Amino acid sequence: MPSTPPSIIAIDGPAASGKSTLGLRLARALGYLFFDTGVMYRAITWLVLKQEINVRDEAVVTTLAEKAQIDVAPASRSDGRACDVLVDGQDITWEIRRRKVESNVSIVSAYRGVRSALSQQQRRIGQRGQIVMVGRDIGTVVLPEADLKIYLDASAEQRARRRYDEIIARGKQADYNDIFAEVVERDRIDSTRDVAPLKAAEDAIVLDSDKLTADEVFERVLALCR
Ligand code: CDP
């Protein structure tokens, strides 16, 4: 076991595998910053939709990503949010969780220029250390030098079930079959794209959350930090 906790912790994995829940708990336990990089891709996607830009227009979407001012700040309200997400000063924390954003985000995040703009910012923040950074390519591309890399996996059925429960818990309506289809499609795009595809880093510790409760996942990862 390491005598000092790992300073840079990368958590990657497919949609709704429990990365954010784990990351947030871990960051709190260690007194580290929690950074969920998915919110940045979601924020750009939200902007694209708001400005009625064609999501397939790579050049225009990329320019937007290069110019957008995305800020992630400590939660200003206790309404279940892990942090505030602001774009050009507007609070879009819940807007980025909408279905329309979710069904377009993987198209936007596959663009090389978008990834380059966002991952540079992520890298700058991550290199400061004492951070838990969550995403798809943190251990492979953004922070390959991370001290601890976790790849959190689970079956598509289990992940769709969790996402369904989250939506229902927020008082919204949802259809399990639609959510399942979206999760599968998002994974397909995320893991087959040319730039920074979703995959476990060679030195990542792979955990399957189908077989472990959220508490067990957390305890295992915490034990790796102490
Ligand atoms: O919470 P969930 O796992 O459903 O998604 P997320 O982590 O918020 O990420 C949303 C989308 O952003 C993913 O499906 C990816 O397309 C993209 N993403 C990425 O490409 N690279 C990252 N480091 C984080 C997210």
Short mmCIF file of C-alpha atoms and ligand atoms in Angstrom, two decimals:
data_model
loop_
_atom_site.label_atom_id
_atom_site.label_comp_id
_atom_site.label_asym_id
_atom_site.label_seq_id
_atom_site.Cartn_x
_atom_site.Cartn_y
_atom_site.Cartn_z
CA MET A 1 0.00 0.00 0.00
CA PRO A 2 1.34 3.49 -0.81
CA SER A 3 2.50 5.57 2.19
CA THR A 4 1.07 8.75 0.68
CA PRO A 5 -2.27 8.69 -1.14
CA PRO A 6 -2.15 8.90 -4.95
CA SER A 7 -2.39 12.56 -5.93
CA ILE A 8 -3.90 12.21 -9.42
CA ILE A 9 -6.74 9.68 -9.58
CA ALA A 10 -8.33 8.87 -12.96
CA ILE A 11 -11.69 7.10 -13.18
CA ASP A 12 -12.92 6.04 -16.61
CA GLY A 13 -15.70 3.81 -17.84
CA PRO A 14 -18.87 3.61 -19.94
CA ALA A 15 -22.09 5.61 -19.47
CA ALA A 16 -23.75 5.35 -16.06
CA SER A 17 -21.25 2.88 -14.63
CA GLY A 18 -21.18 4.78 -11.33
CA LYS A 19 -18.03 6.82 -12.02
CA SER A 20 -19.39 10.11 -10.72
CA THR A 21 -20.81 8.61 -7.52
CA LEU A 22 -17.51 6.91 -6.81
CA GLY A 23 -15.43 9.94 -7.80
CA LEU A 24 -17.36 12.37 -5.66
CA ARG A 25 -17.23 10.14 -2.56
CA LEU A 26 -13.55 9.49 -3.05
CA ALA A 27 -12.74 13.18 -3.51
CA ARG A 28 -14.65 14.03 -0.32
CA ALA A 29 -12.91 11.27 1.66
CA LEU A 30 -9.45 12.43 0.53
CA GLY A 31 -10.18 16.17 0.58
CA TYR A 32 -9.48 16.36 -3.18
CA LEU A 33 -11.08 18.27 -6.01
CA PHE A 34 -13.70 16.29 -7.96
CA PHE A 35 -13.77 16.97 -11.68
CA ASP A 36 -16.33 15.28 -13.93
CA THR A 37 -15.09 15.93 -17.48
CA GLY A 38 -18.36 14.67 -19.01
CA VAL A 39 -20.02 17.96 -18.01
CA MET A 40 -17.74 19.83 -20.42
CA TYR A 41 -18.79 17.72 -23.42
CA ARG A 42 -22.38 18.01 -22.30
CA ALA A 43 -22.06 21.82 -21.96
CA ILE A 44 -20.77 22.18 -25.53
CA THR A 45 -23.59 19.93 -26.78
CA TRP A 46 -26.14 22.05 -24.92
CA LEU A 47 -24.71 25.20 -26.57
CA VAL A 48 -24.83 23.60 -30.01
CA LEU A 49 -28.50 22.72 -29.52
CA LYS A 50 -29.37 26.11 -28.03
CA GLN A 51 -27.77 27.98 -30.92
CA GLU A 52 -29.49 25.61 -33.36
CA ILE A 53 -26.20 24.66 -34.93
CA ASN A 54 -26.13 21.46 -36.99
CA VAL A 55 -24.50 18.92 -34.68
CA ARG A 56 -22.93 17.24 -37.75
CA ASP A 57 -21.10 20.44 -38.75
CA GLU A 58 -17.72 19.61 -37.25
CA ALA A 59 -16.03 22.90 -38.12
CA VAL A 60 -18.71 25.10 -36.56
CA VAL A 61 -19.05 22.88 -33.47
CA THR A 62 -15.28 22.93 -33.01
CA THR A 63 -15.08 26.73 -33.21
CA LEU A 64 -17.84 26.92 -30.62
CA ALA A 65 -15.92 24.56 -28.30
CA GLU A 66 -12.76 26.63 -28.70
CA LYS A 67 -14.55 29.86 -27.73
CA ALA A 68 -17.01 28.70 -25.06
CA GLN A 69 -16.36 29.69 -21.49
CA ILE A 70 -17.25 26.65 -19.37
CA ASP A 71 -16.94 26.97 -15.60
CA VAL A 72 -17.33 24.28 -12.99
CA ALA A 73 -17.81 25.64 -9.47
CA PRO A 74 -18.66 24.18 -6.05
CA ALA A 75 -22.40 23.43 -5.72
CA SER A 76 -24.29 26.63 -4.87
CA ARG A 77 -27.50 24.72 -4.04
CA SER A 78 -28.27 21.45 -2.35
CA ASP A 79 -30.62 20.08 -5.01
CA GLY A 80 -28.61 16.92 -5.69
CA ARG A 81 -25.95 18.55 -7.87
CA ALA A 82 -22.28 17.61 -7.43
CA CYS A 83 -21.18 21.04 -8.70
CA ASP A 84 -22.48 24.04 -10.67
CA VAL A 85 -21.92 24.00 -14.41
CA LEU A 86 -21.91 27.42 -16.06
CA VAL A 87 -21.59 28.36 -19.69
CA ASP A 88 -20.85 32.00 -20.43
CA GLY A 89 -22.11 32.71 -16.91
CA GLN A 90 -25.44 30.83 -17.22
CA ASP A 91 -26.20 27.98 -14.78
CA ILE A 92 -26.93 24.92 -16.95
CA THR A 93 -26.31 22.24 -14.32
CA TRP A 94 -29.61 20.46 -14.95
CA GLU A 95 -30.03 21.47 -18.60
CA ILE A 96 -27.06 19.30 -19.56
CA ARG A 97 -28.79 16.20 -18.14
CA ARG A 98 -31.66 16.46 -20.64
CA ARG A 99 -32.34 13.63 -23.09
CA LYS A 100 -31.65 15.81 -26.11
CA VAL A 101 -28.15 16.55 -24.82
CA GLU A 102 -27.58 12.92 -23.94
CA SER A 103 -28.52 11.68 -27.40
CA ASN A 104 -26.18 14.15 -29.16
CA VAL A 105 -23.18 14.36 -26.84
CA SER A 106 -21.29 11.42 -28.33
CA ILE A 107 -21.40 13.00 -31.78
CA VAL A 108 -19.88 16.22 -30.43
CA SER A 109 -17.29 14.46 -28.26
CA ALA A 110 -15.96 12.44 -31.21
CA TYR A 111 -14.66 15.60 -32.95
CA ARG A 112 -10.88 15.92 -32.77
CA GLY A 113 -10.89 19.72 -32.35
CA VAL A 114 -13.50 19.60 -29.60
CA ARG A 115 -11.50 17.00 -27.71
CA SER A 116 -8.30 18.93 -28.16
CA ALA A 117 -9.83 22.16 -26.78
CA LEU A 118 -11.42 20.47 -23.77
CA SER A 119 -8.71 17.99 -22.88
CA GLN A 120 -6.08 20.74 -22.76
CA GLN A 121 -8.13 22.52 -20.09
CA GLN A 122 -8.68 19.23 -18.24
CA ARG A 123 -4.98 18.43 -18.31
CA ARG A 124 -4.05 21.84 -16.91
CA ILE A 125 -6.46 21.39 -14.01
CA GLY A 126 -5.48 17.75 -13.42
CA GLN A 127 -1.75 18.38 -13.27
CA ARG A 128 -2.21 20.45 -10.12
CA GLY A 129 -2.83 17.15 -8.31
CA GLN A 130 -5.04 16.26 -5.34
CA ILE A 131 -7.76 15.55 -7.83
CA VAL A 132 -10.20 12.84 -8.81
CA MET A 133 -10.93 13.23 -12.52
CA VAL A 134 -13.72 11.24 -14.16
CA GLY A 135 -14.36 10.57 -17.86
CA ARG A 136 -13.62 8.24 -20.77
CA ASP A 137 -9.99 8.99 -21.63
CA ILE A 138 -8.48 10.36 -18.43
CA GLY A 139 -6.12 7.44 -17.76
CA THR A 140 -5.28 6.95 -21.44
CA VAL A 141 -4.98 10.48 -22.88
CA VAL A 142 -5.67 13.39 -20.53
CA LEU A 143 -3.54 12.28 -17.56
CA PRO A 144 -1.63 9.13 -18.55
CA GLU A 145 0.74 9.84 -15.65
CA ALA A 146 -2.12 9.46 -13.09
CA ASP A 147 -1.02 7.75 -9.86
CA LEU A 148 -4.12 5.56 -9.69
CA LYS A 149 -6.34 4.54 -12.60
CA ILE A 150 -9.70 2.89 -12.15
CA TYR A 151 -11.86 1.56 -14.97
CA LEU A 152 -15.40 1.09 -13.71
CA ASP A 153 -17.52 -1.25 -15.79
CA ALA A 154 -21.01 -2.78 -15.54
CA SER A 155 -23.47 -4.47 -17.89
CA ALA A 156 -25.56 -2.23 -20.17
CA GLU A 157 -28.74 -3.52 -18.47
CA GLN A 158 -27.51 -2.53 -15.03
CA ARG A 159 -26.29 0.86 -16.22
CA ALA A 160 -29.56 1.64 -18.01
CA ARG A 161 -31.44 0.65 -14.86
CA ARG A 162 -29.36 3.08 -12.79
CA ARG A 163 -29.86 5.93 -15.26
CA TYR A 164 -33.62 5.17 -15.31
CA ASP A 165 -33.78 5.27 -11.50
CA GLU A 166 -31.88 8.58 -11.41
CA ILE A 167 -34.35 10.21 -13.81
CA ILE A 168 -37.36 8.91 -11.90
CA ALA A 169 -35.80 10.11 -8.63
CA ARG A 170 -35.63 13.62 -10.13
CA GLY A 171 -39.40 13.44 -10.67
CA LYS A 172 -39.13 13.08 -14.46
CA GLN A 173 -40.66 10.47 -16.76
CA ALA A 174 -38.57 7.83 -18.47
CA ASP A 175 -38.86 4.68 -20.53
CA TYR A 176 -36.37 1.95 -19.64
CA ASN A 177 -36.13 0.54 -23.17
CA ASP A 178 -35.34 3.96 -24.67
CA ILE A 179 -32.68 4.59 -22.05
CA PHE A 180 -31.15 1.17 -22.62
CA ALA A 181 -30.97 1.81 -26.39
CA GLU A 182 -29.34 5.21 -25.81
CA VAL A 183 -26.75 3.87 -23.38
CA VAL A 184 -25.77 1.14 -25.86
CA GLU A 185 -25.55 3.62 -28.74
CA ARG A 186 -23.49 6.13 -26.74
CA ASP A 187 -21.05 3.37 -25.72
CA ARG A 188 -20.78 2.24 -29.33
CA ILE A 189 -19.84 5.73 -30.54
CA ASP A 190 -17.57 6.46 -27.55
CA SER A 191 -15.60 3.23 -27.90
CA THR A 192 -15.25 3.17 -31.69
CA ARG A 193 -14.27 6.81 -32.36
CA ASP A 194 -10.81 7.52 -33.81
CA VAL A 195 -9.75 10.03 -31.16
CA ALA A 196 -9.36 8.96 -27.54
CA PRO A 197 -11.85 6.06 -27.63
CA LEU A 198 -13.26 4.68 -24.41
CA LYS A 199 -11.01 1.88 -23.17
CA ALA A 200 -9.23 0.84 -20.02
CA ALA A 201 -5.61 2.02 -19.72
CA GLU A 202 -3.18 -0.90 -19.59
CA ASP A 203 -2.32 -0.06 -16.00
CA ALA A 204 -5.91 0.55 -14.86
CA ILE A 205 -7.58 -1.50 -12.15
CA VAL A 206 -10.83 -2.79 -13.64
CA LEU A 207 -13.85 -3.10 -11.33
CA ASP A 208 -17.20 -4.55 -12.35
CA SER A 209 -19.97 -2.80 -10.45
CA ASP A 210 -22.54 -5.47 -11.43
CA LYS A 211 -21.01 -7.64 -8.80
CA LEU A 212 -20.30 -4.94 -6.23
CA THR A 213 -22.51 -2.43 -4.42
CA ALA A 214 -21.63 1.28 -4.58
CA ASP A 215 -20.28 0.99 -1.01
CA GLU A 216 -18.09 -1.98 -1.93
CA VAL A 217 -16.67 -0.18 -4.97
CA PHE A 218 -15.90 2.85 -2.82
CA GLU A 219 -14.27 0.80 -0.03
CA ARG A 220 -12.08 -1.06 -2.51
CA VAL A 221 -10.85 2.07 -4.20
CA LEU A 222 -10.32 3.85 -0.88
CA ALA A 223 -8.21 0.90 0.27
CA LEU A 224 -6.03 1.38 -2.81
CA CYS A 225 -5.45 5.00 -1.74
CA ARG A 226 -4.37 4.28 1.83
O1 CDP B 1 -22.74 10.26 -16.82
P1 CDP B 1 -22.50 9.48 -18.06
O2 CDP B 1 -21.50 8.38 -17.84
O3 CDP B 1 -23.74 9.02 -18.74
O4 CDP B 1 -21.87 10.48 -19.12
P2 CDP B 1 -20.77 11.60 -18.92
O5 CDP B 1 -19.62 11.06 -18.16
O6 CDP B 1 -21.43 12.85 -18.43
O7 CDP B 1 -20.26 11.83 -20.43
C1 CDP B 1 -21.15 12.25 -21.45
C2 CDP B 1 -20.48 11.99 -22.80
O8 CDP B 1 -19.34 12.85 -22.92
C3 CDP B 1 -19.92 10.58 -23.02
O9 CDP B 1 -20.89 9.68 -23.54
C4 CDP B 1 -18.80 10.84 -24.01
O10 CDP B 1 -19.28 10.92 -25.33
C5 CDP B 1 -18.30 12.22 -23.62
N1 CDP B 1 -17.08 12.19 -22.81
C6 CDP B 1 -15.87 11.98 -23.44
O11 CDP B 1 -15.84 11.75 -24.65
N2 CDP B 1 -14.70 12.07 -22.74
C7 CDP B 1 -14.70 12.32 -21.43
N3 CDP B 1 -13.53 12.41 -20.79
C8 CDP B 1 -15.92 12.49 -20.75
C9 CDP B 1 -17.11 12.40 -21.45
#
